[in-house]
PDB file of C-alpha atoms in Angstrom:
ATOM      1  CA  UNK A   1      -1.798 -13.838   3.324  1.00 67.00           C
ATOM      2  CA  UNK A   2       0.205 -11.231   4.469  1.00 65.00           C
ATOM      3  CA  UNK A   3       3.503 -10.965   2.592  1.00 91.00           C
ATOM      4  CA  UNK A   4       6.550  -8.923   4.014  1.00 95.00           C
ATOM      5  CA  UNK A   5       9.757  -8.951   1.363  1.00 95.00           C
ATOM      6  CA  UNK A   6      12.943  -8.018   2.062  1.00 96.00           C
ATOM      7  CA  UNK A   7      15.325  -6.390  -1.186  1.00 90.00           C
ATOM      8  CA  UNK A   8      18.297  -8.723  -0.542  1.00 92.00           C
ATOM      9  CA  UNK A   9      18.421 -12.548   0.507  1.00 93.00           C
ATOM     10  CA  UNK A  10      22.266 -12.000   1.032  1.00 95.00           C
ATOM     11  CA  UNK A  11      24.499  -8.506   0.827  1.00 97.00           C
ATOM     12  CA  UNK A  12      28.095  -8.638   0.895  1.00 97.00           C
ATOM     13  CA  UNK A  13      29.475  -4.889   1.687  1.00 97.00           C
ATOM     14  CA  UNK A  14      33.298  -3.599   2.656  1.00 97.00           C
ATOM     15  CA  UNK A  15      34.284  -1.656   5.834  1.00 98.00           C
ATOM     16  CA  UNK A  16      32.340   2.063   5.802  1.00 97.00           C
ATOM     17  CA  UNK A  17      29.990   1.562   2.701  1.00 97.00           C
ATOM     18  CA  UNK A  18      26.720   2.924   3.232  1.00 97.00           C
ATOM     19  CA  UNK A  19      24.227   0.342   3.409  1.00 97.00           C
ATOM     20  CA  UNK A  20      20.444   0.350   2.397  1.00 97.00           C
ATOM     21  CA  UNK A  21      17.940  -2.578   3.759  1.00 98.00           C
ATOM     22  CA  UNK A  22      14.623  -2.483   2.295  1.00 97.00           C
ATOM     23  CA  UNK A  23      11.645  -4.174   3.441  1.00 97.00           C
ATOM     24  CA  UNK A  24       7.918  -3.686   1.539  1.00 97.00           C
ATOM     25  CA  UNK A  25       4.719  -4.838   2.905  1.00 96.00           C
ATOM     26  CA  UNK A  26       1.503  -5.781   1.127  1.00 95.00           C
ATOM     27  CA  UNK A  27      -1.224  -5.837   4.114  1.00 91.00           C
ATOM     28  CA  UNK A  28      -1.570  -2.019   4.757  1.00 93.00           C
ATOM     29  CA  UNK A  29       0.027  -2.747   8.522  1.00 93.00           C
ATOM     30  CA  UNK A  30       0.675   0.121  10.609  1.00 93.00           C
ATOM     31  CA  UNK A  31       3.848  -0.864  12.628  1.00 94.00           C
ATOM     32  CA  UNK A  32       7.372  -2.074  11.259  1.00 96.00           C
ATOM     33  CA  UNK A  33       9.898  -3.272  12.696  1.00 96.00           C
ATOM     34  CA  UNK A  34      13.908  -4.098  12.576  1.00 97.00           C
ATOM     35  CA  UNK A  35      15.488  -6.720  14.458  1.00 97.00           C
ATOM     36  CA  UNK A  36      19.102  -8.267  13.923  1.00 96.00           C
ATOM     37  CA  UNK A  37      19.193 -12.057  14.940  1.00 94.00           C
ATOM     38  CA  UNK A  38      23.114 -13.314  15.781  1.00 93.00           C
ATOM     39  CA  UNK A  39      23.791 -16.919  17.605  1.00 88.00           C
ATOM     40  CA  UNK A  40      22.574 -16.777  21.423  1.00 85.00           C
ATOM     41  CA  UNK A  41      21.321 -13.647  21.365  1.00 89.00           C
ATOM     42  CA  UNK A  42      18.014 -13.859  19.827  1.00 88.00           C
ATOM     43  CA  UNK A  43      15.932 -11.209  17.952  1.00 92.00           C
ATOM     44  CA  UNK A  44      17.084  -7.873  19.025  1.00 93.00           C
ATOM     45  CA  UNK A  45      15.113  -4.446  18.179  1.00 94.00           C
ATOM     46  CA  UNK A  46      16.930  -1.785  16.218  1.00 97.00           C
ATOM     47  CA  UNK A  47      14.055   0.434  15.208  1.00 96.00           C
ATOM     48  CA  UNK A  48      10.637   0.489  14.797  1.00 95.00           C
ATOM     49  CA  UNK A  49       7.649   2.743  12.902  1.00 95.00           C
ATOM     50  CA  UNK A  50       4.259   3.554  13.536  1.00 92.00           C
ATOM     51  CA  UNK A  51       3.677   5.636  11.376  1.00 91.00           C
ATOM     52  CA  UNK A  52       4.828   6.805   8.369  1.00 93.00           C
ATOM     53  CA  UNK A  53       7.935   9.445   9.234  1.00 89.00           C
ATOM     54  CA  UNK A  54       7.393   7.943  12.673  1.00 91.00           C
ATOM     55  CA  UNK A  55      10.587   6.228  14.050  1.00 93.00           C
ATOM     56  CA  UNK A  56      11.707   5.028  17.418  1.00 93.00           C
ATOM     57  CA  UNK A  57      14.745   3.450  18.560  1.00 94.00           C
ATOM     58  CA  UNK A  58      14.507   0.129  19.560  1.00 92.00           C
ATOM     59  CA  UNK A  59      17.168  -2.058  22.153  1.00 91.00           C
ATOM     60  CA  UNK A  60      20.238  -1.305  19.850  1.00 96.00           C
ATOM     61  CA  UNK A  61      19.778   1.691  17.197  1.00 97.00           C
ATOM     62  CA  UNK A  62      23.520   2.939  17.366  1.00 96.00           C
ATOM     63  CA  UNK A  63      25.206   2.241  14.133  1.00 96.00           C
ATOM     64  CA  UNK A  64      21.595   2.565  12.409  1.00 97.00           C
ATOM     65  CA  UNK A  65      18.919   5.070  10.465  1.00 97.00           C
ATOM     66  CA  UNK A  66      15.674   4.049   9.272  1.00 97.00           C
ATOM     67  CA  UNK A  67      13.159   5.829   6.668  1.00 97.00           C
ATOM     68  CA  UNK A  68       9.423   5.191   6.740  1.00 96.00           C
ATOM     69  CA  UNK A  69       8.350   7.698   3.525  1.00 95.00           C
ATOM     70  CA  UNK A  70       5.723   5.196   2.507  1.00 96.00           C
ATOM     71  CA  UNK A  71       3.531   3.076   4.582  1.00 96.00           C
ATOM     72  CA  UNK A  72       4.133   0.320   3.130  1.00 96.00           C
ATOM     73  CA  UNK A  73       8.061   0.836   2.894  1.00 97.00           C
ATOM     74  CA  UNK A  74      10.695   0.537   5.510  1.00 97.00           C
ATOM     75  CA  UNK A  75      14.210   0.713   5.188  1.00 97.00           C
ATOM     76  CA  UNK A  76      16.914   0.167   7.344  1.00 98.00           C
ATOM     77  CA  UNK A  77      20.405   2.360   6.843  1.00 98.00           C
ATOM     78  CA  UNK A  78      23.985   1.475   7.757  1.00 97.00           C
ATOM     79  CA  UNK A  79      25.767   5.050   7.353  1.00 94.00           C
ATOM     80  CA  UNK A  80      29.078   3.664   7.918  1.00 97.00           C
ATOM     81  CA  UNK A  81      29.085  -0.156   7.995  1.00 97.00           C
ATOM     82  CA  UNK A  82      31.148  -2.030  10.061  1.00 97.00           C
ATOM     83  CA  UNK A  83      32.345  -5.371  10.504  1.00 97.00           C
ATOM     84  CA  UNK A  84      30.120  -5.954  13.499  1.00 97.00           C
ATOM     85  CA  UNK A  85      27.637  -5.542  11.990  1.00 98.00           C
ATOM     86  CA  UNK A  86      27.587  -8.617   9.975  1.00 98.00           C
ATOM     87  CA  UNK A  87      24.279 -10.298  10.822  1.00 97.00           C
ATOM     88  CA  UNK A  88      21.165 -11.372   9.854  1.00 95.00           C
ATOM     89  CA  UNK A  89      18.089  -8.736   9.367  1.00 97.00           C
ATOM     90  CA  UNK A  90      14.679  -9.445  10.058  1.00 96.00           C
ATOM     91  CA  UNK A  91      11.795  -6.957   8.752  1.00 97.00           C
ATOM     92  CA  UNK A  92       8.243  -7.165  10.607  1.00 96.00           C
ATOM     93  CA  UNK A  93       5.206  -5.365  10.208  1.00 95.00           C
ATOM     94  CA  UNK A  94       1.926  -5.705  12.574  1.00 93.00           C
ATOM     95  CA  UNK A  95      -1.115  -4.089  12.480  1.00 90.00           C
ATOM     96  CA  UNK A  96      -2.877  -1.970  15.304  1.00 85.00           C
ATOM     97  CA  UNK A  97      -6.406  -4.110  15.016  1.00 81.00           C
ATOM     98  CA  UNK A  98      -5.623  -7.231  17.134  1.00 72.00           C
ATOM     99  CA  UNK A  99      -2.986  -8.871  19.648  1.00 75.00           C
ATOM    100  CA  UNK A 100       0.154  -7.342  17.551  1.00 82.00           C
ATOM    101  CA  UNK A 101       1.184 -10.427  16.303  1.00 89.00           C
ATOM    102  CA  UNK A 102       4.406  -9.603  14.071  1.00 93.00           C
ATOM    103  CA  UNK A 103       4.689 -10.820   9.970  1.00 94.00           C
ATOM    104  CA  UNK A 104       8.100 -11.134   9.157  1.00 95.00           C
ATOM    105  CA  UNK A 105      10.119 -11.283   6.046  1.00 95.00           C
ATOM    106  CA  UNK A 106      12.786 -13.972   4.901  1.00 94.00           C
ATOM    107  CA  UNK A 107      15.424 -11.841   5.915  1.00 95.00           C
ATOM    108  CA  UNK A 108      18.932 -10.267   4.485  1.00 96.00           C
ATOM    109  CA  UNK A 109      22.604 -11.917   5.885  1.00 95.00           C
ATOM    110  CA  UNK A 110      24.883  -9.125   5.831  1.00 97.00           C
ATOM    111  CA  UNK A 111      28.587  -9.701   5.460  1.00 98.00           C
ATOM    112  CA  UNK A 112      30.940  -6.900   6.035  1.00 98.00           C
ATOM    113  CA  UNK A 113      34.660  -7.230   5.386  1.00 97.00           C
TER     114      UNK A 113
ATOM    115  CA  UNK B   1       9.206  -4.611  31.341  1.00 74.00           C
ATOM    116  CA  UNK B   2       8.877  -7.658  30.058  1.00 80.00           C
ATOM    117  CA  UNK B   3      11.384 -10.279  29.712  1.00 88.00           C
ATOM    118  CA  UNK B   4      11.788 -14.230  28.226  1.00 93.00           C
ATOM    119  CA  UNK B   5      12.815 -17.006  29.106  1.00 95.00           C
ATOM    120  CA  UNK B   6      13.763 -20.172  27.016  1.00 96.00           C
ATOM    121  CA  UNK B   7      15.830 -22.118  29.188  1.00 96.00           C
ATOM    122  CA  UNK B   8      16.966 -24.731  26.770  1.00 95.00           C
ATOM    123  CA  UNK B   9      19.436 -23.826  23.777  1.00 95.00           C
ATOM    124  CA  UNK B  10      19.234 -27.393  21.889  1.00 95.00           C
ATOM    125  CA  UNK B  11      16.624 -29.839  22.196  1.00 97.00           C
ATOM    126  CA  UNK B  12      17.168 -33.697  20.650  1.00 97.00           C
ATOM    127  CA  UNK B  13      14.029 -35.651  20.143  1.00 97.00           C
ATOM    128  CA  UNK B  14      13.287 -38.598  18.346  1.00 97.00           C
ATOM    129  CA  UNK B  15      10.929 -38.763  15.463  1.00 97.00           C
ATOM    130  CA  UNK B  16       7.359 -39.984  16.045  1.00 97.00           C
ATOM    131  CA  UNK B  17       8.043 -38.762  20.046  1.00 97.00           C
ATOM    132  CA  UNK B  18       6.255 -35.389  22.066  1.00 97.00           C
ATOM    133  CA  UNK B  19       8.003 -32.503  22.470  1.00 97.00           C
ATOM    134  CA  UNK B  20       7.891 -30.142  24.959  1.00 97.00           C
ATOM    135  CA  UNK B  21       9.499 -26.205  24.618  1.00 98.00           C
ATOM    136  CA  UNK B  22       9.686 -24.304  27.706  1.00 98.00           C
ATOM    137  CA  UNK B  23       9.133 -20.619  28.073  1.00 97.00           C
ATOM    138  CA  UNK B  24       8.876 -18.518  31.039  1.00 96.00           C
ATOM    139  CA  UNK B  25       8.002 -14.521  31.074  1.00 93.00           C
ATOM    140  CA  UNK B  26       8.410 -11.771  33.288  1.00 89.00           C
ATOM    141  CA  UNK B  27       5.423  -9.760  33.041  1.00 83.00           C
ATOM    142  CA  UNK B  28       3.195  -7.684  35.752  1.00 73.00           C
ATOM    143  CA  UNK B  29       0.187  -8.201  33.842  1.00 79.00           C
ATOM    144  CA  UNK B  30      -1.777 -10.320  31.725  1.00 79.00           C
ATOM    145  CA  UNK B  31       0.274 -11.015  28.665  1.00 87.00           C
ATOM    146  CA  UNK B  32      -0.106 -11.250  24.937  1.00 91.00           C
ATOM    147  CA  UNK B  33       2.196 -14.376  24.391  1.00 94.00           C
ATOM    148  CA  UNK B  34       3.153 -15.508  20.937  1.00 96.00           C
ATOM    149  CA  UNK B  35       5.599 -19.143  19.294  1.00 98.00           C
ATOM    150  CA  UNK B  36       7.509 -18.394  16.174  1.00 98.00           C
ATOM    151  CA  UNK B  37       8.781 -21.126  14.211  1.00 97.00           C
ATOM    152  CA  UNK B  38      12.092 -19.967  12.065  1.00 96.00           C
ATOM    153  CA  UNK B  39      13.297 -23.158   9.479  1.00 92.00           C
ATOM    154  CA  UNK B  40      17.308 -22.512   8.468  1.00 87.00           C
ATOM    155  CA  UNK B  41      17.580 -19.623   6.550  1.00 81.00           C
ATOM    156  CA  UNK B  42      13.914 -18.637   6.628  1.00 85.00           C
ATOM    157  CA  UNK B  43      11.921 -15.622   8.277  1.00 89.00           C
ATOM    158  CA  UNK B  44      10.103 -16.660  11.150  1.00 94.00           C
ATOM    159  CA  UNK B  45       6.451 -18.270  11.008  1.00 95.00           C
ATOM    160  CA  UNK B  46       4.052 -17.336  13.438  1.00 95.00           C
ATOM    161  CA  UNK B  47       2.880 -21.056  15.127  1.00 97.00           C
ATOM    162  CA  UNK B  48      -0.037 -19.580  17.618  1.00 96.00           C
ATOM    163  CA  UNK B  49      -0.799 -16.789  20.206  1.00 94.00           C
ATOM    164  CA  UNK B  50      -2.270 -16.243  23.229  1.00 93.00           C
ATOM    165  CA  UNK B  51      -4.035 -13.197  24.042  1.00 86.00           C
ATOM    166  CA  UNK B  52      -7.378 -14.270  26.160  1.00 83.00           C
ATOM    167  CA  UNK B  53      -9.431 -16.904  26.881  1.00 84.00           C
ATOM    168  CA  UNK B  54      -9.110 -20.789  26.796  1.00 87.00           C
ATOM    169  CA  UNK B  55      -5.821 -20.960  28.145  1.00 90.00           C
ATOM    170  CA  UNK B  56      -4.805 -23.727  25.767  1.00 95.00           C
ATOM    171  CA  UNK B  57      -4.145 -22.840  22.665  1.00 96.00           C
ATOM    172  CA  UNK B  58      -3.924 -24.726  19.378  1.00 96.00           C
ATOM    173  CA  UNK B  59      -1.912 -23.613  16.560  1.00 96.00           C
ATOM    174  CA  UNK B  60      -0.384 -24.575  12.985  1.00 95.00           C
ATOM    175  CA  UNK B  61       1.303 -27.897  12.201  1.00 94.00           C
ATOM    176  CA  UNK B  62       0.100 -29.637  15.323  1.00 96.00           C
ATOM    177  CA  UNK B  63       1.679 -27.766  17.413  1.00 97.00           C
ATOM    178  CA  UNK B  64      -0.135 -26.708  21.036  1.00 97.00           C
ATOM    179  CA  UNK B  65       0.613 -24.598  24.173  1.00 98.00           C
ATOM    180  CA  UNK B  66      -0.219 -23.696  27.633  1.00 96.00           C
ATOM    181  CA  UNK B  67      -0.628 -20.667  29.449  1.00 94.00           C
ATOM    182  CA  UNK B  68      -0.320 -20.763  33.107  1.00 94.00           C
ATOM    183  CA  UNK B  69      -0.594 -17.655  34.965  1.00 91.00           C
ATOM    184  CA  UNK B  70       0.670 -19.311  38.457  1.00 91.00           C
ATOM    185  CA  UNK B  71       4.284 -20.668  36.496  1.00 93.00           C
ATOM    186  CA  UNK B  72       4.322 -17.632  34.089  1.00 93.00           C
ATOM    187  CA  UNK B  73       5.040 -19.945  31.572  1.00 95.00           C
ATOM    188  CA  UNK B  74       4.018 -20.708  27.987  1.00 97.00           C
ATOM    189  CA  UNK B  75       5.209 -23.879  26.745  1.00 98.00           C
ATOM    190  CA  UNK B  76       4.875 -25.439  23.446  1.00 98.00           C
ATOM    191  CA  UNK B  77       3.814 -29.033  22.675  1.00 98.00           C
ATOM    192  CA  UNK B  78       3.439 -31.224  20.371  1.00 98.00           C
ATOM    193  CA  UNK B  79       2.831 -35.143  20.487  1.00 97.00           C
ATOM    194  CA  UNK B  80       4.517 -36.449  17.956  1.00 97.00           C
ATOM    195  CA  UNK B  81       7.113 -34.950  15.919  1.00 97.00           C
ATOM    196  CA  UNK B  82       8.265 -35.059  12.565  1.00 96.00           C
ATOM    197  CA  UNK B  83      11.261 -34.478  10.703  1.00 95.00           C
ATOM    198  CA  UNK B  84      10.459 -31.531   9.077  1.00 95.00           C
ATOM    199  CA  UNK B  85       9.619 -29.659  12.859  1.00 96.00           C
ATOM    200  CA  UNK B  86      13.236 -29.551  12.897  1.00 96.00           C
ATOM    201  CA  UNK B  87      13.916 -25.568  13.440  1.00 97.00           C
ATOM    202  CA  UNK B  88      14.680 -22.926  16.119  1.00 96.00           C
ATOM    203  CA  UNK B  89      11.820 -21.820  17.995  1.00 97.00           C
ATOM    204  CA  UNK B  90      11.206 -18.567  20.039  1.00 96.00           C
ATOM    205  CA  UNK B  91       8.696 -17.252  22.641  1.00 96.00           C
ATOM    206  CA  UNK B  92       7.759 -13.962  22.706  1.00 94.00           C
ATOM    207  CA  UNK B  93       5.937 -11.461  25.176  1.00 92.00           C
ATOM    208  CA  UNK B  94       3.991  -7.870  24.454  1.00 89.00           C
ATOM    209  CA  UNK B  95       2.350  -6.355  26.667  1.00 82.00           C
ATOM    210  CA  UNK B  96       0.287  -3.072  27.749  1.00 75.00           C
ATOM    211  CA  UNK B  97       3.018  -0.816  28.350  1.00 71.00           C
ATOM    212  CA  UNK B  98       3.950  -1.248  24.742  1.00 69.00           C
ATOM    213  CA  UNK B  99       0.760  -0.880  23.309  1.00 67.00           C
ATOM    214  CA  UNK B 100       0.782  -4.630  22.829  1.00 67.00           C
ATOM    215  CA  UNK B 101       2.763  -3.744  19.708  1.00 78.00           C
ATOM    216  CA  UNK B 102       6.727  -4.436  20.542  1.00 86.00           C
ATOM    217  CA  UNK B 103       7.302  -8.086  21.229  1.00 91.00           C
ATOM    218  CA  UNK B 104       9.893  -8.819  23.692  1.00 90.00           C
ATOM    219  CA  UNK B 105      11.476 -12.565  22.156  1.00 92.00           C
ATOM    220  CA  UNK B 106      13.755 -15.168  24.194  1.00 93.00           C
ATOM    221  CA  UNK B 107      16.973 -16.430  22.537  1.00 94.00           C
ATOM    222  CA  UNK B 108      15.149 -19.398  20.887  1.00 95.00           C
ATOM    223  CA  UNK B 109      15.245 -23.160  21.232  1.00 97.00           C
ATOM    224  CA  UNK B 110      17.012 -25.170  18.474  1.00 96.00           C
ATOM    225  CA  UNK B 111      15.198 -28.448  17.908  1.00 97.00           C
ATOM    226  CA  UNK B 112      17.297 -31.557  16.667  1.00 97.00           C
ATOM    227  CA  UNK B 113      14.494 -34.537  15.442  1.00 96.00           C
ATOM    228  CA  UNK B 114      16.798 -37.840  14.959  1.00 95.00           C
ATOM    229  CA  UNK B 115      15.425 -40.667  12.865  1.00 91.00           C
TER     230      UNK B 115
END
């Protein structure tokens, strides 16, 4: 089974930490993703890689940085977090062979005060 | 580029009773068309996919859907559900322009199951 895990079930950080989301996957997948899920909104794209070093920005990368040094290694960055920015994060990796279904991991809830 | 639909934010359905979720997508072409299952606090769970074929598609936990090029919709069924299906649900669309890769997800469907 594919097995996506993220460093943090639950992250409390103040106003302008920096802020480091990891996510590690076990199934050699190319692609990895970032999404922040809020109420009504849905699952919302913040980055994705490729590749490793690859990065593109997704729906809503302002705010956010992501490292891919490893393949099998993600991590999502909050330079300067802010209060909206409390959310949950998703992690997702997918692999090239096949209809791109996405594996995701349990997920952090960020709280920012 | 693609877009989802799910029309309905909370469903209520009694135990033991079908269930139908609706999706609809905005898509030029043929579709790659996928149900995620998310339980409170949890990742989500890929349910099924559609990506060719038999346009009826079976997937995990009993759970079925539909593709119907004419409605561009994808709806998930089930006949008779249980307490534990109680979850949000969300529809998803990739398509070519994205390499099939990027998934384009509605805001999900919260489904209430009372006893």
């Amino acid at each position: 089974d594919v097995k996506v895990t993220q460093s943090s079930r639950y992250l409390v950080k103040r106003t302008g930490e920096k802020v480091f989301l990891e996510c590690v996957q076990d199934m050699d997948h190319e692609n990895m993703f970032w999404y922040r899920q809020d109420p009504g909104l849905g699952l919302r794209l913040i980055y994705f890689s490729y590749d490793v070093k690859m990065k593109e920005k997704g729906d809503i990368p302002e705010g956010y940085s992501v490292s891919r040094e490893k393949k099998e290694r993600f991590s999502l960055i909050l330079e300067s977090a802010s209060t909206n920015q409390t959310s949950m994060y998703l992690c997702a990796s997918s692999s090239n062979q096949g209809p791109g279904e996405q594996y995701f991991g349990p997920g952090t809830r960020l709280t920012v005060t | 580029a693609q877009s989802v639909t799910q029309p309905d934010i909370h469903i209520t359905v009694s135990e033991g009773a079908s269930l139908e979720l609706r999706c609809n997508y905005s898509y030029g072409a043929t579709p790659y068309l996928f149900w995620y299952v998310q339980s409170p606090g949890q990742g989500l769970q890929l349910l099924l996919k559609y990506f060719s074929g038999d346009t009826l598609v079976q997937g995990i936990k009993g759970f079925e859907a539909e593709f119907k090029r004419s409605q561009s919709s994808f709806n998930l069924r089930k006949p008779s559900v249980h307490w534990s299906d109680a979850a949000e649900y969300f529809c998803a669309v990739s398509g070519e322009d994205t390499g099939f890769q990027k998934l384009v997800f509605g805001t999900g469907t919260r489904l209430l199951v009372s006893p």
